[in-house]
Amino acid sequence: MKKEPHSSTPLLELDRLAVTFYTPQGTVHAVRETSLKIQRGEVLGLVGESGCGKSTIAWAIMGYFQSLVRMEGTIRFKGKPFTKMLPSELRGLRGRRIAMVYQDVVSSLNPTMRVGPQLEEVLRENLNMGKQQARHRVIELFENVNLAEPERVGQRYPHELSGGMQQRVVIAMALACDPELLIMDEPTTGLDVTTEATILDLISELRQRVNAGIIWISHNLGIIARIADRIAVMYAGQIVEQAPVKALFRNPSHPYTVGLLNCVPGSTAITEARTKLATIPGTVYDSKQPTTDTCLFEPRCSIAQDSCKSGTPQFFDAGDHHQSRCSYWSDVRPDIWGKNEPVIEAPEQTKAKPLLTVTRLRHFYGREQHRIPFIGPVGLAPVRAVVDANFNVGPKQTVGIVGESGSGKSTVARNVVGLLSRSGGDIHLQGVLLEPRVEKRSRKHRAELGIIFQNPAAALNPKLHVRHAILRSLWKFPKLRGRVARERAAQLLESVGMDASYLGRLPSELSGGQQQRIALAAALAGDPQLIVADEPVSALDVSVQAQVLNLLREEQRNNDISYIFISHDLGVVRYMADEIIVLYAGHIAESGPANSILKPPSHPYTETLLSAIPVPDPEVTPSRIRLDGPVPSLRQIFKGCFFAGRCPRKIGPVCDGVMPPTVANPNSPSHIIYCHIPLEQLSEIQTTSTGL
Amino acid sequence: MTRFFVRRLILIVLTLFVVSIAIFAVTTVLPGDVAQVILGKGATPQDVETLRNELGLNRPAYSQYMGWIGGIVQGDLGDSLYLRRPIAELLQSRLTNSLVLAVFAFFVAIPSAVLVGIWAGTHRDSRTDRVMSTMSMVAISLPEFVTGMLLIVILSSTLHLLPSSSMMLPGTSPLTRPQILIMPALTLTGVIFGYVMRMTRANVIEVLQCNYVRTAILKGLPMQRVILHHVVPNAILPTITIVAASIGWLLGGLIVVEVVFAYPGLGRLLLGAVETRDVPLLQITTLIIAATFTFSNLAADLLCAVLDRRVRLS
């Protein structure tokens, strides 16, 4: 690399940047006076909850805004302010010297253009390459991001690639012109954990080679811990703490940072007892409020003093490039938000009669299709989304279902509540067979099974007040009317931590966490025995996620409810569940008590999932067990083990040819693993290689 | 692709079969009697009855239908009852005339509407955009006979630039006097132009908000390339479906316009058939219009599939 003329000049510098949007709904102060520096070769992690202005900083650097906006302060690229650059010069920066990787990959690629040409045009426009030269370079770029068959990937359309491959293409596109600054805006959000892990591996590998400054925006402290050199924590459009990664995790010096670290379930060692998550109360400072002459975090802060209300705190030096915007930074301790209290483990309920019994549940999508209408050979076999799933849910028990997207988690959930009509198998609730479709089920059965969906905003009717969502269930199931119903609705709302004044609000006036609380209140209205929660916290911020998880546990204790808790996040499932079911390609890979599942021996797939979780601790060297090969087609009937095609522990042809046996863990008989490898052997490799 | 095509063709044949039954059913219950019309008011009941027998109108309905549809399948369209000539012969010149007019209007209206739509969409809320959008609204709101009359009043009665009637000598082609095509074509264009232009504009605006357009801009591409390679191909897809639907409008408009300008095309033939209770002619012309409609929709679907690989043709 050639030496930069002024090595002391930062690559990019934000000097008191403020970004204000003028929208029909009012003025939004997205970024308030933020100063940042980033050097070449450095990875700066930018963390904070949504609405804290992280992405706005990215757009400000890229100079891309679609609405009316006012920018104050200065952005300097290698010492030269953007305001002093000509429009043509700025355009030369974009794509060429500053490149960006986007959050929502699927929508970031042009669906009507093959991916190869989408990269070629960057090279041809920005570097004036010829057609042949550009084509060769694209293949090289695809090789760099470890895409299989780099010569052929370019011929495909975006929809023909998996999410992980699409993200690799977008990363290759960003790297096309050897940028000096790379902005990664939540590049792995929305990807499966195993895919996320491979993308993180890729970036750690690339950063050695490309020598660019990287700004990595994420809400996930686990990812940031793995990838960043330095971290800036943002709150309400301001940076509240900045430090090298190890210093920040070892010695967080702003109450907000401590709060963020606390509310990640499983942020500590895997085997630790489950605890009640300490959460940050309240919500993010409203971006429509003007900047006041106080500490903006003061209303939510647990160590706030009277003096915090007068005067904006400046940055205090906590030593060694560690800065905190808290006047009482030296008082910040890991337990300022309360201790993460251990949760009393529910007693073993193996003897209790199960509440829900699922036997040989199957769900196939689509019928067989003929190649020529009505006649001719069968072309498409049905998608075997769930194949012969057996499990029980005990009273007051939480059964967690984990797996990647497409593993059949939601299909199981929808069959249980009757939104989908199962293709085979039986579901019994308290010994009574449930009709496949919810319409056919008795009122009692319908009341006893509740569901909470992933996206509360989509699950609540946007035109109806909160009251209706809850009252409808009260009318339907306990058949309450009039004043009694209204009182019960207010009561339910209180039980989920909201007051009765919210009854008259529209869902759009509530935050994501509040919407999910309403959804829970509505699910509770029928006084259910079992609630199926399908990714209930995936769309929520970490702090809100912790609040909702605590609430779910509390309701379970108060109302004796069982949960089927579905998540792709093993950390969350580990926190919630008594029993865990690991699904892969529609088959149960492993099931059993949570504490037994998380310890060796584990099914090799579970092992991969565990090793893929980004641990929010930079001192932990993550184990690297990754999945190879393509996701198997669900249209086929597996001859051998369903995981054989991608298994990192595959032992030989027996895996491909013979169905895996059902093996019970001798230490915990209800823990069942479907694998050819003898358990002692599994246990041995896993203890030595992953240090679980 | 082939499989999809074959499937759709089978469906089209089925559709047209159902349409033919519907047409036949409606036309046979139509009041009035062609024998009566041919022979005039003074005819005796016996004469009418003889003619009815001769024309096969006394056969049972299913046998009439089978004879009719069987003939069509074999390429025999039957004879016009009123004009007493083979329908195929009548259709030949009328169909060509209408086709000339429709194609002329289509190829003026669609490309210009798409171009103006793209321009308006990329220059949203500019003065020109507002003017074009308002004008297209006016064009959509005015029915063809009003636009036609307006054009006649302005271009021929006042300015004497064009002939007010588009009548032709039998056996001549409209292309020998292309000026007679201008006003009918303009009238036809009005509604389609407004409709297609507004849809294109809306699609362009929507695509401009898409993340992949953002990607294209932030890749450092010049705006012209972004619009040409990223916005237009995506915005054009839904427009194609609209264009196919607008062929239906075009056919409806054709009948009105041909009457207003006395242009000897399929529409006037159809109207004539209704007036004279010429059932066989009416049936065939209606069937032709239905066929045009289904085939243009098939063409649009195929075109969309070629342009957008996400469309699964199965």
Tab-separated table of N, CA, C and O in Angstrom, chain A residues 159-258:
chain	number	residue	atom	x	y	z
A	159	HIS	N	-32.937	-13.336	-7.774
A	159	HIS	CA	-33.870	-14.226	-7.077
A	159	HIS	C	-33.427	-15.680	-7.164
A	159	HIS	O	-33.980	-16.529	-6.473
A	160	GLU	N	-32.456	-15.961	-8.011
A	160	GLU	CA	-31.978	-17.339	-8.114
A	160	GLU	C	-30.866	-17.632	-7.105
A	160	GLU	O	-30.334	-18.726	-7.079
A	161	LEU	N	-30.515	-16.620	-6.309
A	161	LEU	CA	-29.459	-16.808	-5.313
A	161	LEU	C	-30.063	-16.840	-3.911
A	161	LEU	O	-31.083	-16.221	-3.660
A	162	SER	N	-29.375	-17.546	-3.005
A	162	SER	CA	-29.836	-17.555	-1.619
A	162	SER	C	-29.463	-16.229	-0.957
A	162	SER	O	-28.666	-15.468	-1.498
A	163	GLY	N	-30.025	-15.974	0.225
A	163	GLY	CA	-29.762	-14.720	0.928
A	163	GLY	C	-28.273	-14.493	1.155
A	163	GLY	O	-27.753	-13.397	0.950
A	164	GLY	N	-27.566	-15.545	1.575
A	164	GLY	CA	-26.140	-15.421	1.826
A	164	GLY	C	-25.376	-15.094	0.548
A	164	GLY	O	-24.458	-14.275	0.553
A	165	MET	N	-25.777	-15.730	-0.557
A	165	MET	CA	-25.106	-15.462	-1.830
A	165	MET	C	-25.379	-14.046	-2.300
A	165	MET	O	-24.491	-13.359	-2.794
A	166	GLN	N	-26.634	-13.590	-2.114
A	166	GLN	CA	-26.963	-12.219	-2.496
A	166	GLN	C	-26.086	-11.241	-1.724
A	166	GLN	O	-25.557	-10.284	-2.284
A	167	GLN	N	-25.915	-11.506	-0.415
A	167	GLN	CA	-25.113	-10.596	0.386
A	167	GLN	C	-23.664	-10.613	-0.097
A	167	GLN	O	-23.007	-9.584	-0.125
A	168	ARG	N	-23.164	-11.780	-0.503
A	168	ARG	CA	-21.808	-11.849	-1.036
A	168	ARG	C	-21.680	-11.037	-2.312
A	168	ARG	O	-20.676	-10.365	-2.547
A	169	VAL	N	-22.720	-11.113	-3.143
A	169	VAL	CA	-22.699	-10.334	-4.385
A	169	VAL	C	-22.643	-8.844	-4.057
A	169	VAL	O	-21.855	-8.094	-4.648
A	170	VAL	N	-23.459	-8.419	-3.094
A	170	VAL	CA	-23.482	-6.994	-2.740
A	170	VAL	C	-22.122	-6.581	-2.152
A	170	VAL	O	-21.613	-5.491	-2.450
A	171	ILE	N	-21.517	-7.464	-1.365
A	171	ILE	CA	-20.199	-7.140	-0.814
A	171	ILE	C	-19.169	-7.050	-1.944
A	171	ILE	O	-18.363	-6.123	-1.996
A	172	ALA	N	-19.241	-7.994	-2.874
A	172	ALA	CA	-18.335	-7.945	-4.027
A	172	ALA	C	-18.519	-6.647	-4.790
A	172	ALA	O	-17.556	-6.018	-5.236
A	173	MET	N	-19.760	-6.212	-4.909
A	173	MET	CA	-20.054	-4.968	-5.621
A	173	MET	C	-19.419	-3.789	-4.902
A	173	MET	O	-18.837	-2.899	-5.525
A	174	ALA	N	-19.514	-3.803	-3.577
A	174	ALA	CA	-18.941	-2.708	-2.803
A	174	ALA	C	-17.417	-2.700	-2.923
A	174	ALA	O	-16.790	-1.640	-2.924
A	175	LEU	N	-16.822	-3.882	-3.050
A	175	LEU	CA	-15.362	-3.963	-3.104
A	175	LEU	C	-14.824	-3.729	-4.508
A	175	LEU	O	-13.610	-3.649	-4.705
A	176	ALA	N	-15.738	-3.620	-5.486
A	176	ALA	CA	-15.335	-3.626	-6.893
A	176	ALA	C	-14.222	-2.634	-7.204
A	176	ALA	O	-13.275	-2.960	-7.905
A	177	CYS	N	-14.328	-1.418	-6.703
A	177	CYS	CA	-13.357	-0.399	-7.084
A	177	CYS	C	-12.317	-0.175	-5.998
A	177	CYS	O	-11.737	0.921	-5.911
A	178	ASP	N	-12.067	-1.169	-5.150
A	178	ASP	CA	-11.125	-1.029	-4.045
A	178	ASP	C	-11.397	0.223	-3.236
A	178	ASP	O	-10.564	1.135	-3.175
A	179	PRO	N	-12.545	0.301	-2.596
A	179	PRO	CA	-12.883	1.548	-1.903
A	179	PRO	C	-11.962	1.773	-0.699
A	179	PRO	O	-11.382	0.830	-0.162
A	180	GLU	N	-11.854	3.033	-0.310
A	180	GLU	CA	-11.056	3.349	0.869
A	180	GLU	C	-11.916	3.334	2.115
A	180	GLU	O	-11.419	3.171	3.213
A	181	LEU	N	-13.211	3.557	1.911
A	181	LEU	CA	-14.126	3.518	3.048
A	181	LEU	C	-15.305	2.627	2.692
A	181	LEU	O	-15.874	2.727	1.608
A	182	LEU	N	-15.621	1.744	3.619
A	182	LEU	CA	-16.719	0.820	3.376
A	182	LEU	C	-17.733	1.019	4.497
A	182	LEU	O	-17.375	0.997	5.669
A	183	ILE	N	-18.995	1.234	4.105
A	183	ILE	CA	-20.028	1.377	5.129
A	183	ILE	C	-20.897	0.134	5.085
A	183	ILE	O	-21.441	-0.215	4.041
A	184	MET	N	-20.980	-0.566	6.203
A	184	MET	CA	-21.799	-1.774	6.261
A	184	MET	C	-22.982	-1.469	7.164
A	184	MET	O	-22.815	-1.326	8.374
A	185	ASP	N	-24.176	-1.382	6.577
A	185	ASP	CA	-25.360	-1.058	7.368
A	185	ASP	C	-26.110	-2.347	7.680
A	185	ASP	O	-26.857	-2.848	6.852
A	186	GLU	N	-25.906	-2.881	8.867
A	186	GLU	CA	-26.560	-4.114	9.303
A	186	GLU	C	-26.507	-5.183	8.214
A	186	GLU	O	-27.545	-5.717	7.808
A	187	PRO	N	-25.313	-5.519	7.736
A	187	PRO	CA	-25.263	-6.394	6.558
A	187	PRO	C	-25.706	-7.826	6.824
A	187	PRO	O	-25.954	-8.559	5.883
A	188	THR	N	-25.811	-8.223	8.077
A	188	THR	CA	-26.197	-9.615	8.316
A	188	THR	C	-27.564	-9.744	8.958
A	188	THR	O	-28.034	-10.845	9.197
A	189	THR	N	-28.220	-8.600	9.222
A	189	THR	CA	-29.561	-8.670	9.785
A	189	THR	C	-30.486	-9.295	8.747
A	189	THR	O	-30.447	-8.925	7.586
A	190	GLY	N	-31.287	-10.235	9.166
A	190	GLY	CA	-32.188	-10.884	8.225
A	190	GLY	C	-31.604	-12.150	7.633
A	190	GLY	O	-32.278	-12.878	6.936
A	191	LEU	N	-30.339	-12.430	7.915
A	191	LEU	CA	-29.762	-13.685	7.442
A	191	LEU	C	-29.813	-14.705	8.579
A	191	LEU	O	-29.840	-14.350	9.747
A	192	ASP	N	-29.793	-15.964	8.212
A	192	ASP	CA	-29.739	-17.012	9.226
A	192	ASP	C	-28.435	-16.944	10.000
A	192	ASP	O	-27.421	-16.510	9.460
A	193	VAL	N	-28.438	-17.425	11.246
A	193	VAL	CA	-27.208	-17.360	12.049
A	193	VAL	C	-26.032	-18.042	11.363
A	193	VAL	O	-24.915	-17.533	11.395
A	194	THR	N	-26.299	-19.180	10.737
A	194	THR	CA	-25.172	-19.891	10.122
A	194	THR	C	-24.633	-19.096	8.939
A	194	THR	O	-23.429	-19.025	8.725
A	195	THR	N	-25.546	-18.456	8.171
A	195	THR	CA	-25.115	-17.625	7.054
A	195	THR	C	-24.387	-16.394	7.573
A	195	THR	O	-23.352	-15.992	7.050
A	196	GLU	N	-24.960	-15.810	8.628
A	196	GLU	CA	-24.353	-14.637	9.241
A	196	GLU	C	-22.913	-14.946	9.651
A	196	GLU	O	-21.995	-14.174	9.385
A	197	ALA	N	-22.708	-16.120	10.246
A	197	ALA	CA	-21.374	-16.494	10.692
A	197	ALA	C	-20.404	-16.572	9.515
A	197	ALA	O	-19.272	-16.097	9.604
A	198	THR	N	-20.859	-17.124	8.388
A	198	THR	CA	-19.934	-17.223	7.251
A	198	THR	C	-19.633	-15.840	6.671
A	198	THR	O	-18.524	-15.581	6.235
A	199	ILE	N	-20.626	-14.948	6.689
A	199	ILE	CA	-20.387	-13.588	6.194
A	199	ILE	C	-19.390	-12.874	7.115
A	199	ILE	O	-18.476	-12.173	6.650
A	200	LEU	N	-19.547	-13.061	8.413
A	200	LEU	CA	-18.612	-12.440	9.360
A	200	LEU	C	-17.196	-12.981	9.144
A	200	LEU	O	-16.223	-12.229	9.157
A	201	ASP	N	-17.091	-14.300	8.919
A	201	ASP	CA	-15.775	-14.887	8.615
A	201	ASP	C	-15.178	-14.200	7.399
A	201	ASP	O	-14.001	-13.849	7.380
A	202	LEU	N	-16.032	-14.040	6.386
A	202	LEU	CA	-15.571	-13.445	5.135
A	202	LEU	C	-15.023	-12.041	5.361
A	202	LEU	O	-13.939	-11.692	4.878
A	203	ILE	N	-15.778	-11.232	6.124
A	203	ILE	CA	-15.350	-9.850	6.330
A	203	ILE	C	-14.053	-9.812	7.147
A	203	ILE	O	-13.131	-9.050	6.824
A	204	SER	N	-13.960	-10.673	8.170
A	204	SER	CA	-12.718	-10.663	8.960
A	204	SER	C	-11.532	-11.006	8.065
A	204	SER	O	-10.437	-10.486	8.240
A	205	GLU	N	-11.789	-11.885	7.101
A	205	GLU	CA	-10.720	-12.280	6.196
A	205	GLU	C	-10.399	-11.151	5.213
A	205	GLU	O	-9.242	-10.833	4.963
A	206	LEU	N	-11.458	-10.490	4.718
A	206	LEU	CA	-11.267	-9.450	3.711
A	206	LEU	C	-10.575	-8.222	4.281
A	206	LEU	O	-9.789	-7.574	3.603
A	207	ARG	N	-10.844	-7.915	5.539
A	207	ARG	CA	-10.316	-6.658	6.075
A	207	ARG	C	-8.807	-6.685	6.118
A	207	ARG	O	-8.166	-5.642	6.059
A	208	GLN	N	-8.216	-7.867	6.208
A	208	GLN	CA	-6.764	-7.955	6.146
A	208	GLN	C	-6.281	-7.519	4.766
A	208	GLN	O	-5.248	-6.897	4.623
A	209	ARG	N	-7.078	-7.883	3.741
A	209	ARG	CA	-6.619	-7.689	2.374
A	209	ARG	C	-6.944	-6.319	1.800
A	209	ARG	O	-6.169	-5.780	1.042
A	210	VAL	N	-8.116	-5.776	2.145
A	210	VAL	CA	-8.518	-4.573	1.418
A	210	VAL	C	-8.015	-3.273	2.028
A	210	VAL	O	-8.003	-2.256	1.353
A	211	ASN	N	-7.600	-3.279	3.256
A	211	ASN	CA	-7.061	-2.076	3.886
A	211	ASN	C	-7.964	-0.865	3.719
A	211	ASN	O	-7.522	0.197	3.301
A	212	ALA	N	-9.238	-1.054	3.969
A	212	ALA	CA	-10.163	0.074	3.909
A	212	ALA	C	-10.615	0.382	5.331
A	212	ALA	O	-10.501	-0.456	6.220
A	213	GLY	N	-11.094	1.598	5.518
A	213	GLY	CA	-11.761	1.899	6.775
A	213	GLY	C	-13.164	1.325	6.678
A	213	GLY	O	-13.798	1.426	5.630
A	214	ILE	N	-13.634	0.698	7.733
A	214	ILE	CA	-14.978	0.123	7.680
A	214	ILE	C	-15.822	0.703	8.802
A	214	ILE	O	-15.396	0.731	9.957
A	215	ILE	N	-16.991	1.208	8.444
A	215	ILE	CA	-17.962	1.599	9.472
A	215	ILE	C	-19.007	0.505	9.491
A	215	ILE	O	-19.659	0.243	8.478
A	216	TRP	N	-19.122	-0.187	10.594
A	216	TRP	CA	-20.044	-1.317	10.676
A	216	TRP	C	-21.187	-0.942	11.602
A	216	TRP	O	-21.008	-0.767	12.791
A	217	ILE	N	-22.364	-0.820	11.014
A	217	ILE	CA	-23.535	-0.428	11.788
A	217	ILE	C	-24.280	-1.682	12.205
A	217	ILE	O	-24.552	-2.543	11.372
A	218	SER	N	-24.596	-1.797	13.481
A	218	SER	CA	-25.337	-2.975	13.918
A	218	SER	C	-26.016	-2.700	15.243
A	218	SER	O	-25.584	-1.857	16.019
A	219	HIS	N	-27.096	-3.427	15.482
A	219	HIS	CA	-27.712	-3.336	16.799
A	219	HIS	C	-27.246	-4.516	17.637
A	219	HIS	O	-27.567	-4.620	18.804
A	220	ASN	N	-26.489	-5.420	17.010
A	220	ASN	CA	-26.105	-6.663	17.672
A	220	ASN	C	-24.693	-6.549	18.230
A	220	ASN	O	-23.709	-6.524	17.497
A	221	LEU	N	-24.614	-6.460	19.557
A	221	LEU	CA	-23.305	-6.290	20.187
A	221	LEU	C	-22.410	-7.505	19.970
A	221	LEU	O	-21.191	-7.396	19.967
A	222	GLY	N	-23.023	-8.667	19.788
A	222	GLY	CA	-22.240	-9.874	19.548
A	222	GLY	C	-21.426	-9.752	18.272
A	222	GLY	O	-20.243	-10.111	18.223
A	223	ILE	N	-22.066	-9.236	17.226
A	223	ILE	CA	-21.373	-9.084	15.948
A	223	ILE	C	-20.282	-8.039	16.067
A	223	ILE	O	-19.144	-8.226	15.624
A	224	ILE	N	-20.639	-6.919	16.691
A	224	ILE	CA	-19.698	-5.825	16.830
A	224	ILE	C	-18.453	-6.292	17.592
A	224	ILE	O	-17.319	-5.974	17.236
A	225	ALA	N	-18.678	-7.098	18.641
A	225	ALA	CA	-17.552	-7.583	19.441
A	225	ALA	C	-16.597	-8.397	18.579
A	225	ALA	O	-15.386	-8.374	18.773
A	226	ARG	N	-17.160	-9.129	17.626
A	226	ARG	CA	-16.321	-9.979	16.793
A	226	ARG	C	-15.534	-9.191	15.767
A	226	ARG	O	-14.420	-9.543	15.412
A	227	ILE	N	-16.146	-8.111	15.251
A	227	ILE	CA	-15.609	-7.541	14.030
A	227	ILE	C	-14.882	-6.209	14.241
A	227	ILE	O	-13.985	-5.859	13.495
A	228	ALA	N	-15.282	-5.437	15.279
A	228	ALA	CA	-14.823	-4.051	15.347
A	228	ALA	C	-13.500	-3.895	16.106
A	228	ALA	O	-13.159	-4.709	16.956
A	229	ASP	N	-12.767	-2.835	15.755
A	229	ASP	CA	-11.592	-2.442	16.540
A	229	ASP	C	-12.011	-1.433	17.596
A	229	ASP	O	-11.501	-1.393	18.694
A	230	ARG	N	-12.932	-0.564	17.169
A	230	ARG	CA	-13.359	0.523	18.029
A	230	ARG	C	-14.874	0.594	17.947
A	230	ARG	O	-15.451	0.252	16.910
A	231	ILE	N	-15.501	1.021	19.022
A	231	ILE	CA	-16.964	1.062	19.028
A	231	ILE	C	-17.444	2.450	19.407
A	231	ILE	O	-16.872	3.096	20.295
A	232	ALA	N	-18.462	2.913	18.711
A	232	ALA	CA	-19.141	4.135	19.108
A	232	ALA	C	-20.584	3.772	19.399
A	232	ALA	O	-21.244	3.150	18.564
A	233	VAL	N	-21.053	4.102	20.597
A	233	VAL	CA	-22.431	3.800	20.969
A	233	VAL	C	-23.265	5.044	20.754
A	233	VAL	O	-22.911	6.128	21.227
A	234	MET	N	-24.367	4.896	20.027
A	234	MET	CA	-25.209	6.054	19.740
A	234	MET	C	-26.503	5.986	20.521
A	234	MET	O	-27.101	4.926	20.679
A	235	TYR	N	-26.926	7.139	21.014
A	235	TYR	CA	-28.239	7.233	21.632
A	235	TYR	C	-28.862	8.564	21.245
A	235	TYR	O	-28.233	9.612	21.398
A	236	ALA	N	-30.088	8.521	20.750
A	236	ALA	CA	-30.830	9.730	20.381
A	236	ALA	C	-30.015	10.648	19.481
A	236	ALA	O	-29.993	11.861	19.678
A	237	GLY	N	-29.331	10.071	18.501
A	237	GLY	CA	-28.626	10.898	17.535
A	237	GLY	C	-27.303	11.428	18.030
A	237	GLY	O	-26.665	12.232	17.352
A	238	GLN	N	-26.885	11.006	19.219
A	238	GLN	CA	-25.594	11.452	19.744
A	238	GLN	C	-24.730	10.243	20.042
A	238	GLN	O	-25.243	9.165	20.339
A	239	ILE	N	-23.431	10.460	20.010
A	239	ILE	CA	-22.557	9.394	20.462
A	239	ILE	C	-22.403	9.541	21.968
A	239	ILE	O	-22.139	10.640	22.463
A	240	VAL	N	-22.656	8.452	22.705
A	240	VAL	CA	-22.575	8.568	24.162
A	240	VAL	C	-21.311	7.910	24.706
A	240	VAL	O	-20.878	8.214	25.815
A	241	GLU	N	-20.748	6.994	23.953
A	241	GLU	CA	-19.513	6.383	24.421
A	241	GLU	C	-18.712	5.900	23.230
A	241	GLU	O	-19.266	5.418	22.243
A	242	GLN	N	-17.387	6.074	23.335
A	242	GLN	CA	-16.503	5.646	22.261
A	242	GLN	C	-15.299	4.993	22.897
A	242	GLN	O	-14.711	5.573	23.816
A	243	ALA	N	-14.935	3.812	22.445
A	243	ALA	CA	-13.785	3.163	23.056
A	243	ALA	C	-13.290	2.034	22.167
A	243	ALA	O	-14.031	1.535	21.330
A	244	PRO	N	-12.037	1.623	22.352
A	244	PRO	CA	-11.578	0.407	21.697
A	244	PRO	C	-12.420	-0.757	22.188
A	244	PRO	O	-12.898	-0.739	23.328
A	245	VAL	N	-12.573	-1.766	21.326
A	245	VAL	CA	-13.576	-2.786	21.586
A	245	VAL	C	-13.390	-3.488	22.938
A	245	VAL	O	-14.338	-3.651	23.700
A	246	LYS	N	-12.152	-3.854	23.270
A	246	LYS	CA	-11.954	-4.597	24.516
A	246	LYS	C	-12.269	-3.734	25.720
A	246	LYS	O	-12.905	-4.184	26.676
A	247	ALA	N	-11.838	-2.469	25.659
A	247	ALA	CA	-12.078	-1.569	26.777
A	247	ALA	C	-13.573	-1.383	26.996
A	247	ALA	O	-14.054	-1.362	28.130
A	248	LEU	N	-14.313	-1.277	25.898
A	248	LEU	CA	-15.746	-1.030	26.031
A	248	LEU	C	-16.459	-2.202	26.670
A	248	LEU	O	-17.333	-2.031	27.517
A	249	PHE	N	-16.089	-3.412	26.267
A	249	PHE	CA	-16.773	-4.570	26.841
A	249	PHE	C	-16.295	-4.849	28.271
A	249	PHE	O	-17.052	-5.293	29.111
A	250	ARG	N	-15.012	-4.571	28.520
A	250	ARG	CA	-14.493	-4.845	29.848
A	250	ARG	C	-14.974	-3.805	30.842
A	250	ARG	O	-15.298	-4.106	31.984
A	251	ASN	N	-15.042	-2.583	30.378
A	251	ASN	CA	-15.276	-1.501	31.305
A	251	ASN	C	-16.238	-0.465	30.718
A	251	ASN	O	-15.856	0.669	30.483
A	252	PRO	N	-17.487	-0.856	30.456
A	252	PRO	CA	-18.418	0.111	29.860
A	252	PRO	C	-18.615	1.295	30.801
A	252	PRO	O	-18.784	1.104	32.002
A	253	SER	N	-18.560	2.499	30.256
A	253	SER	CA	-18.581	3.677	31.113
A	253	SER	C	-19.758	4.597	30.857
A	253	SER	O	-19.733	5.753	31.245
A	254	HIS	N	-20.757	4.117	30.145
A	254	HIS	CA	-21.988	4.898	30.022
A	254	HIS	C	-23.138	3.983	30.407
A	254	HIS	O	-23.158	2.817	30.001
A	255	PRO	N	-24.073	4.494	31.206
A	255	PRO	CA	-25.174	3.621	31.647
A	255	PRO	C	-25.891	2.940	30.476
A	255	PRO	O	-26.337	1.799	30.592
A	256	TYR	N	-26.015	3.650	29.346
A	256	TYR	CA	-26.727	3.085	28.201
A	256	TYR	C	-26.010	1.846	27.665
A	256	TYR	O	-26.634	0.832	27.353
A	257	THR	N	-24.690	1.938	27.569
A	257	THR	CA	-23.911	0.804	27.079
A	257	THR	C	-24.110	-0.405	27.988
A	257	THR	O	-24.303	-1.527	27.513
A	258	VAL	N	-24.062	-0.155	29.289
A	258	VAL	CA	-24.253	-1.247	30.244
A	258	VAL	C	-25.623	-1.880	30.037
A	258	VAL	O	-25.768	-3.112	30.006
